[in-house]
Short mmCIF file of C-alpha atoms in Angstrom, two decimals:
data_model
loop_
_atom_site.label_atom_id
_atom_site.label_comp_id
_atom_site.label_asym_id
_atom_site.label_seq_id
_atom_site.Cartn_x
_atom_site.Cartn_y
_atom_site.Cartn_z
CA UNK A 23 0.00 0.00 0.00
CA UNK A 24 1.19 3.50 -0.83
CA UNK A 25 0.93 6.30 1.71
CA UNK A 26 0.41 10.01 1.22
CA UNK A 27 0.06 13.07 3.40
CA UNK A 28 -2.49 15.85 2.88
CA UNK A 29 -1.40 19.32 3.99
CA UNK A 30 -2.89 22.78 4.05
CA UNK A 31 -0.89 25.57 2.43
CA UNK A 32 -0.74 27.59 5.62
CA UNK A 33 2.11 30.07 5.85
CA UNK A 34 4.97 29.74 6.19
CA UNK A 35 5.19 27.65 3.02
CA UNK A 36 8.56 26.33 4.13
CA UNK A 37 6.79 24.36 6.85
CA UNK A 38 4.87 22.53 4.11
CA UNK A 39 8.13 21.88 2.28
CA UNK A 40 9.74 20.59 5.48
CA UNK A 41 6.87 18.18 6.16
CA UNK A 42 7.03 16.97 2.55
CA UNK A 43 10.76 16.27 2.84
CA UNK A 44 10.31 14.30 6.03
CA UNK A 45 7.36 12.41 4.59
CA UNK A 46 9.54 11.28 1.69
CA UNK A 47 12.26 10.16 4.10
CA UNK A 48 9.68 8.19 6.06
CA UNK A 49 8.56 6.31 2.96
CA UNK A 50 5.48 8.26 1.86
CA UNK A 51 4.92 8.24 -1.89
CA UNK A 52 2.56 11.23 -2.29
CA UNK A 53 2.32 14.77 -0.95
CA UNK A 54 -1.11 16.35 -1.41
CA UNK A 55 -2.43 19.77 -0.42
CA UNK A 56 -5.76 21.56 -0.26
CA UNK A 57 -6.46 23.94 -3.16
CA UNK A 58 -8.41 26.99 -1.94
CA UNK A 59 -6.60 30.12 -3.02
CA UNK A 60 -8.34 32.46 -0.56
CA UNK A 61 -8.21 30.25 2.52
CA UNK A 62 -4.58 29.21 2.04
CA UNK A 63 -1.59 30.10 -0.09
CA UNK A 64 -1.41 29.18 -3.78
CA UNK A 65 -0.55 25.47 -4.00
CA UNK A 66 1.22 25.37 -7.36
CA UNK A 67 3.84 27.84 -6.15
CA UNK A 68 4.42 25.60 -3.13
CA UNK A 69 4.54 22.47 -5.33
CA UNK A 70 7.54 23.85 -7.21
CA UNK A 71 9.44 24.13 -3.93
CA UNK A 72 8.31 20.71 -2.68
CA UNK A 73 9.43 19.08 -5.92
CA UNK A 74 12.76 20.91 -5.82
CA UNK A 75 13.39 19.77 -2.24
CA UNK A 76 12.45 16.10 -2.76
CA UNK A 77 13.44 13.28 -5.10
CA UNK A 78 10.64 10.74 -5.51
CA UNK A 79 7.30 11.84 -4.07
CA UNK A 80 4.37 12.61 -6.33
CA UNK A 81 2.74 15.97 -5.69
CA UNK A 82 -0.74 17.32 -6.37
CA UNK A 83 -3.97 18.89 -5.12
CA UNK A 84 -6.64 17.09 -3.11
CA UNK A 85 -8.51 18.46 -4.88
CA UNK A 86 -8.50 21.17 -7.51
CA UNK A 87 -11.58 22.13 -9.53
CA UNK A 88 -12.50 23.38 -13.02
CA UNK A 89 -14.06 26.65 -11.82
CA UNK A 90 -11.26 28.78 -10.37
CA UNK A 91 -8.70 28.40 -13.17
CA UNK A 92 -8.99 28.22 -16.93
CA UNK A 93 -8.61 24.55 -17.84
CA UNK A 94 -5.66 25.25 -20.12
CA UNK A 95 -3.92 27.10 -17.26
CA UNK A 96 -4.39 24.08 -14.99
CA UNK A 97 -2.94 21.79 -17.64
CA UNK A 98 0.00 24.13 -18.20
CA UNK A 99 0.80 24.27 -14.48
CA UNK A 100 1.05 20.48 -14.28
CA UNK A 101 2.91 20.12 -17.58
CA UNK A 102 5.43 22.79 -16.56
CA UNK A 103 6.13 21.08 -13.23
CA UNK A 104 6.51 17.77 -15.03
CA UNK A 105 8.93 19.32 -17.51
CA UNK A 106 11.00 20.74 -14.66
CA UNK A 107 10.91 17.79 -12.26
CA UNK A 108 10.24 14.67 -14.32
CA UNK A 109 6.57 13.66 -14.27
CA UNK A 110 6.03 13.78 -10.52
CA UNK A 111 2.58 15.35 -10.41
CA UNK A 112 -0.92 13.94 -10.04
CA UNK A 113 -4.15 15.88 -10.54
CA UNK A 114 -6.81 15.30 -7.92
CA UNK A 115 -9.95 17.04 -9.13
CA UNK A 116 -13.60 17.44 -8.15
CA UNK A 117 -16.58 19.69 -8.76
CA UNK A 118 -15.35 22.39 -6.37
CA UNK A 119 -16.07 23.14 -2.75
CA UNK A 120 -14.28 25.66 -0.53
CA UNK A 121 -12.39 27.31 -3.39
CA UNK A 122 -15.59 28.25 -5.19
CA UNK A 123 -18.03 28.68 -2.31
CA UNK A 124 -15.98 31.38 -0.58
CA UNK A 125 -16.33 33.52 -3.72
CA UNK A 126 -20.09 32.79 -3.86
CA UNK A 127 -19.64 30.35 -6.69
CA UNK A 128 -21.17 26.93 -7.20
CA UNK A 129 -19.64 23.53 -7.87
CA UNK A 130 -19.48 22.76 -11.57
CA UNK A 131 -21.85 20.26 -13.14
CA UNK A 132 -20.79 16.72 -13.92
CA UNK A 133 -20.81 17.61 -17.61
CA UNK A 134 -18.46 20.53 -16.97
CA UNK A 135 -16.15 18.34 -14.89
CA UNK A 136 -16.04 15.74 -17.65
CA UNK A 137 -15.34 18.42 -20.26
CA UNK A 138 -12.55 19.91 -18.11
CA UNK A 139 -10.87 16.53 -17.72
CA UNK A 140 -11.12 16.00 -21.48
CA UNK A 141 -9.09 19.20 -21.95
CA UNK A 142 -6.64 18.93 -19.05
CA UNK A 143 -5.74 15.28 -19.66
CA UNK A 144 -4.59 15.48 -23.29
CA UNK A 145 -2.79 18.80 -22.85
CA UNK A 146 -0.90 17.57 -19.78
CA UNK A 147 -0.07 14.30 -21.51
CA UNK A 148 1.58 15.74 -24.59
CA UNK A 149 -1.49 15.50 -26.80
CA UNK A 150 -3.91 17.81 -28.58
CA UNK A 151 -7.11 19.02 -26.95
CA UNK A 152 -10.24 20.55 -28.46
CA UNK A 153 -10.98 23.71 -26.46
CA UNK A 154 -13.60 26.28 -27.45
CA UNK A 155 -13.35 25.17 -31.05
CA UNK A 156 -9.55 25.35 -31.20
CA UNK A 157 -7.08 22.50 -31.41
CA UNK A 158 -4.51 23.23 -28.73
CA UNK A 159 -1.23 21.62 -27.75
CA UNK A 160 1.82 22.55 -25.66
CA UNK A 161 4.76 22.48 -28.11
CA UNK A 162 7.11 21.95 -25.17
CA UNK A 163 5.00 19.37 -23.31
CA UNK A 164 5.44 16.16 -25.29
CA UNK A 165 7.02 14.23 -22.41
CA UNK A 166 4.57 15.30 -19.72
CA UNK A 167 2.44 12.58 -18.13
CA UNK A 168 -0.39 13.35 -15.70
CA UNK A 169 -2.73 10.86 -14.00
CA UNK A 170 -6.11 12.33 -13.09
CA UNK A 171 -7.85 11.15 -9.92
CA UNK A 172 -11.42 12.20 -9.18
CA UNK A 173 -12.81 12.86 -5.70
CA UNK A 174 -16.37 11.56 -5.39
CA UNK A 175 -19.16 10.58 -2.98
CA UNK A 176 -22.51 10.57 -4.77
CA UNK A 177 -23.70 7.93 -7.26
CA UNK A 178 -23.34 10.05 -10.39
CA UNK A 179 -19.87 11.23 -9.43
CA UNK A 180 -18.82 7.67 -8.66
CA UNK A 181 -20.10 6.62 -12.09
CA UNK A 182 -18.17 9.44 -13.77
CA UNK A 183 -15.05 8.38 -11.89
CA UNK A 184 -15.36 4.83 -13.13
CA UNK A 185 -15.90 6.01 -16.69
CA UNK A 186 -12.97 8.42 -17.09
CA UNK A 187 -10.63 8.66 -14.09
CA UNK A 188 -7.20 7.14 -13.58
CA UNK A 189 -7.81 7.13 -9.84
CA UNK A 190 -10.60 7.49 -7.30
CA UNK A 191 -10.27 9.59 -4.12
CA UNK A 192 -12.66 8.82 -1.26
CA UNK A 193 -12.34 11.25 1.61
CA UNK A 194 -13.21 9.02 4.56
CA UNK A 195 -11.96 5.69 5.91
CA UNK A 196 -15.16 3.86 6.87
CA UNK A 197 -14.76 0.29 5.56
CA UNK A 198 -18.44 -0.22 4.67
CA UNK A 199 -18.73 3.04 2.75
CA UNK A 200 -15.36 2.35 1.13
CA UNK A 201 -16.52 -1.05 -0.10
CA UNK A 202 -19.78 0.41 -1.45
CA UNK A 203 -17.97 3.25 -3.22
CA UNK A 204 -15.28 1.07 -4.79
CA UNK A 205 -17.92 -1.32 -6.08
CA UNK A 206 -19.82 1.58 -7.68
CA UNK A 207 -16.67 2.91 -9.36
CA UNK A 208 -15.63 -0.49 -10.64
CA UNK A 209 -19.10 -1.32 -11.95
CA UNK A 210 -19.13 1.96 -13.88
CA UNK A 211 -15.69 1.22 -15.27
CA UNK A 212 -16.77 -2.23 -16.45
CA UNK A 213 -19.91 -0.80 -18.05
CA UNK A 214 -17.74 1.71 -19.91
CA UNK A 215 -15.54 -1.09 -21.25
CA UNK A 216 -12.61 -0.28 -18.98
CA UNK A 217 -10.59 -2.59 -16.75
CA UNK A 218 -12.03 -1.92 -13.27
CA UNK A 219 -8.72 -2.88 -11.67
CA UNK A 220 -6.88 -0.19 -13.62
CA UNK A 221 -8.31 2.58 -11.43
CA UNK A 222 -6.12 3.47 -8.46
CA UNK A 223 -8.11 3.64 -5.22
CA UNK A 224 -7.10 6.27 -2.66
CA UNK A 225 -8.74 6.65 0.75
CA UNK A 226 -7.96 9.95 2.46
CA UNK A 227 -8.73 10.68 6.11
CA UNK A 228 -7.13 12.16 9.23
CA UNK A 229 -4.88 9.90 11.28
CA UNK A 230 -4.02 10.64 14.90
CA UNK A 231 -1.76 8.25 16.79
CA UNK A 232 -2.52 7.96 20.51
CA UNK A 233 -1.13 6.02 23.46
CA UNK A 234 -4.23 3.85 23.79
CA UNK A 235 -5.64 5.64 26.83
CA UNK A 236 -9.24 6.88 27.00
CA UNK A 237 -8.00 10.43 27.41
CA UNK A 238 -5.75 10.15 24.39
CA UNK A 239 -8.58 8.77 22.27
CA UNK A 240 -10.92 11.57 23.35
CA UNK A 241 -8.33 14.22 22.54
CA UNK A 242 -7.60 12.65 19.15
CA UNK A 243 -11.30 12.60 18.29
CA UNK A 244 -11.66 16.28 19.08
CA UNK A 245 -8.62 17.10 16.98
CA UNK A 246 -10.19 15.31 14.00
CA UNK A 247 -13.85 16.23 14.46
CA UNK A 248 -13.47 18.92 11.79
CA UNK A 249 -13.24 16.15 9.20
CA UNK A 250 -16.73 14.88 9.98
CA UNK A 251 -17.98 18.41 9.41
CA UNK A 252 -16.17 18.67 6.09
CA UNK A 253 -17.53 15.34 4.87
CA UNK A 254 -20.98 16.30 6.13
CA UNK A 255 -20.85 19.44 4.06
CA UNK A 256 -20.31 17.34 0.93
CA UNK A 257 -22.94 14.80 1.94
CA UNK A 258 -25.52 17.52 2.59
CA UNK A 259 -25.51 18.37 -1.11
CA UNK A 260 -26.07 14.73 -2.03
CA UNK A 261 -28.89 14.30 0.49
CA UNK A 262 -30.54 17.48 -0.75
CA UNK A 263 -30.50 16.06 -4.26
CA UNK A 264 -31.36 12.41 -3.62
CA UNK A 265 -32.96 12.28 -0.17
CA UNK A 266 -31.80 10.51 2.98
CA UNK A 267 -33.54 7.15 2.53
CA UNK A 268 -30.34 5.28 1.72
CA UNK A 269 -31.24 4.64 -1.90
CA UNK A 270 -28.52 6.87 -3.37
CA UNK A 271 -25.89 6.78 -0.63
CA UNK A 272 -25.44 4.48 2.38
CA UNK A 273 -27.37 5.61 5.45
CA UNK A 274 -24.09 5.34 7.35
CA UNK A 275 -22.95 8.29 5.24
CA UNK A 276 -26.10 10.39 5.49
CA UNK A 277 -27.68 9.79 8.91
CA UNK A 278 -25.25 11.79 11.01
CA UNK A 279 -25.84 15.11 9.24
CA UNK A 280 -29.36 15.40 10.70
CA UNK A 281 -27.98 17.67 13.44
CA UNK A 282 -25.96 19.81 11.04
CA UNK A 283 -26.94 23.48 11.13
CA UNK A 284 -24.45 25.07 8.75
CA UNK A 285 -20.82 25.35 7.78
CA UNK A 286 -18.29 28.14 8.21
CA UNK A 287 -15.63 28.04 5.51
CA UNK A 288 -13.44 30.37 7.54
CA UNK A 289 -12.87 27.35 9.80
CA UNK A 290 -12.64 24.82 6.96
CA UNK A 291 -10.27 22.00 7.88
CA UNK A 292 -9.37 23.45 11.28
CA UNK A 293 -9.29 21.48 14.52
CA UNK A 294 -11.52 22.76 17.29
CA UNK A 295 -14.05 24.69 15.22
CA UNK A 296 -17.50 24.93 16.80
CA UNK A 297 -19.60 24.19 13.73
CA UNK A 298 -18.59 20.51 13.78
CA UNK A 299 -19.92 19.80 17.29
CA UNK A 300 -22.81 17.86 15.75
CA UNK A 301 -20.43 15.10 14.61
CA UNK A 302 -20.63 12.18 17.08
CA UNK A 303 -17.64 10.17 18.28
CA UNK A 304 -18.92 7.09 16.48
CA UNK A 305 -18.64 8.87 13.12
CA UNK A 306 -15.14 10.10 13.89
CA UNK A 307 -14.09 6.56 14.78
CA UNK A 308 -15.46 5.27 11.47
CA UNK A 309 -14.26 8.06 9.21
CA UNK A 310 -10.79 8.59 10.72
CA UNK A 311 -7.91 6.50 12.05
CA UNK A 312 -7.47 7.37 15.72
CA UNK A 313 -5.71 5.21 18.27
CA UNK A 314 -2.45 3.36 18.89
CA UNK A 315 -0.40 2.00 15.97
CA UNK A 316 -1.79 -1.55 16.26
CA UNK A 317 -5.36 -0.30 15.84
CA UNK A 318 -4.38 1.79 12.84
CA UNK A 319 -2.57 -1.12 11.22
CA UNK A 320 -5.70 -3.24 11.67
CA UNK A 321 -7.88 -0.67 9.89
CA UNK A 322 -5.33 -0.18 7.12
CA UNK A 323 -5.17 -3.92 6.51
CA UNK A 324 -8.96 -3.95 6.27
CA UNK A 325 -8.92 -1.11 3.74
CA UNK A 326 -6.22 -2.83 1.72
CA UNK A 327 -8.31 -5.99 1.59
CA UNK A 328 -11.11 -3.92 0.03
CA UNK A 329 -8.84 -2.82 -2.80
CA UNK A 330 -7.41 0.43 -1.44
CA UNK A 331 -4.06 1.21 -3.08
CA UNK A 332 -3.17 4.34 -1.11
CA UNK A 333 -4.03 5.79 2.27
CA UNK A 334 -3.49 9.56 2.37
CA UNK A 335 -3.55 10.91 5.90
CA UNK A 336 -4.64 14.45 6.69
CA UNK A 337 -2.30 16.26 9.05
CA UNK A 338 -4.63 19.01 10.29
CA UNK A 339 -4.20 18.69 14.04
CA UNK A 340 -1.76 19.40 16.86
CA UNK A 341 0.38 16.28 16.35
CA UNK A 342 1.67 16.58 12.80
CA UNK A 343 5.25 15.65 13.62
CA UNK A 344 4.39 12.84 16.03
CA UNK A 345 1.87 11.28 13.66
CA UNK A 346 4.24 11.52 10.71
CA UNK A 347 6.99 9.87 12.75
CA UNK A 348 4.70 7.11 14.05
CA UNK A 349 3.66 6.25 10.51
CA UNK A 350 7.17 6.36 9.13
CA UNK A 351 8.82 4.42 11.93
CA UNK A 352 6.10 1.96 12.92
CA UNK A 353 2.93 1.81 10.85
CA UNK A 354 4.19 1.90 7.26
CA UNK A 355 6.89 -0.73 7.94
CA UNK A 356 4.27 -3.01 9.50
CA UNK A 357 1.93 -2.62 6.52
CA UNK A 358 4.61 -2.94 3.87
CA UNK A 359 6.86 -5.63 5.28
CA UNK A 360 10.19 -6.14 3.55
CA UNK A 361 12.38 -9.26 3.77
CA UNK A 362 15.17 -8.84 6.29
CA UNK A 363 18.82 -9.49 5.50
CA UNK A 364 18.62 -12.73 7.51
CA UNK A 365 15.68 -13.92 5.46
CA UNK A 366 17.46 -13.04 2.23
CA UNK A 367 20.76 -14.76 2.99
CA UNK A 368 23.37 -15.64 5.62
CA UNK A 369 23.67 -13.23 8.52
CA UNK A 370 26.69 -10.91 8.57
CA UNK A 371 28.40 -9.46 11.58
CA UNK A 372 29.97 -6.03 11.77
CA UNK A 373 33.46 -6.08 10.24
CA UNK A 374 32.90 -9.03 7.90
#
């Protein structure tokens, strides 16, 4: 299983670069950031510094959208980074949330998202795109390669993901909802004549490593409660469209938002904000990974058995460094076991 981290572009940007460097040293394969240009600093500027300071990690937004940038600009940003740093970017994309809502915009339609992907993908992969009646191509971008991963919850978005995406991003770690979502994506892929197994599955959720005590668990839950509010904000749109009877989305995903009264984007993704008090502990336990390393390994193994290829952990809490270290030193090695020198051949002693 691959591992990624998801960061906010809070100033100073060098803190983001530092966390990215340490994540690479700990064995993480991906560094993701939020993309809301008013709430945080501009991610593509930060990506150039992350890529310059690292060697292997893939870098990209979780997630960008087709509304706040011209589609050709988005493609050019990725293709330029690839040209400079050797095809180390990935485009996470969705309909738009915080980036568009804070400017009184609306998420794009599914048709607009599909159209945007059909422009961004060829341009950022060295090909020609049809855009507003023109045939466009980057003359310098022939070697660029960009996988496009779509973030989705609702049935129509899951279907779109299966039809056109290289990867699927699910922003929660509940095993039942994960299984339901993966099945929907893979069924759509098969119906579209694609290999369902060709779509990379990424589950993204906060992780908070505790000492196993009741007090530690309670503190970790409160540090991650913001995530339940963020997911609830997405789910509210789906429930408004389809209803809450469980026909369109699992009731496990929709039931908890009954007590939701609103959402303040000024506190988007921040621990301790008051507008997420409606989120119960049970939801936090299902959506996030909170607890000692052994408990987190158990959940990760369960997710891997469902077909999850990457777990991307959000680091929006007061234990960024400790959680990153716990994953790098304990959890990732236990998930991705490697043969030891003794297993591979005769043991050597120092000085031989």
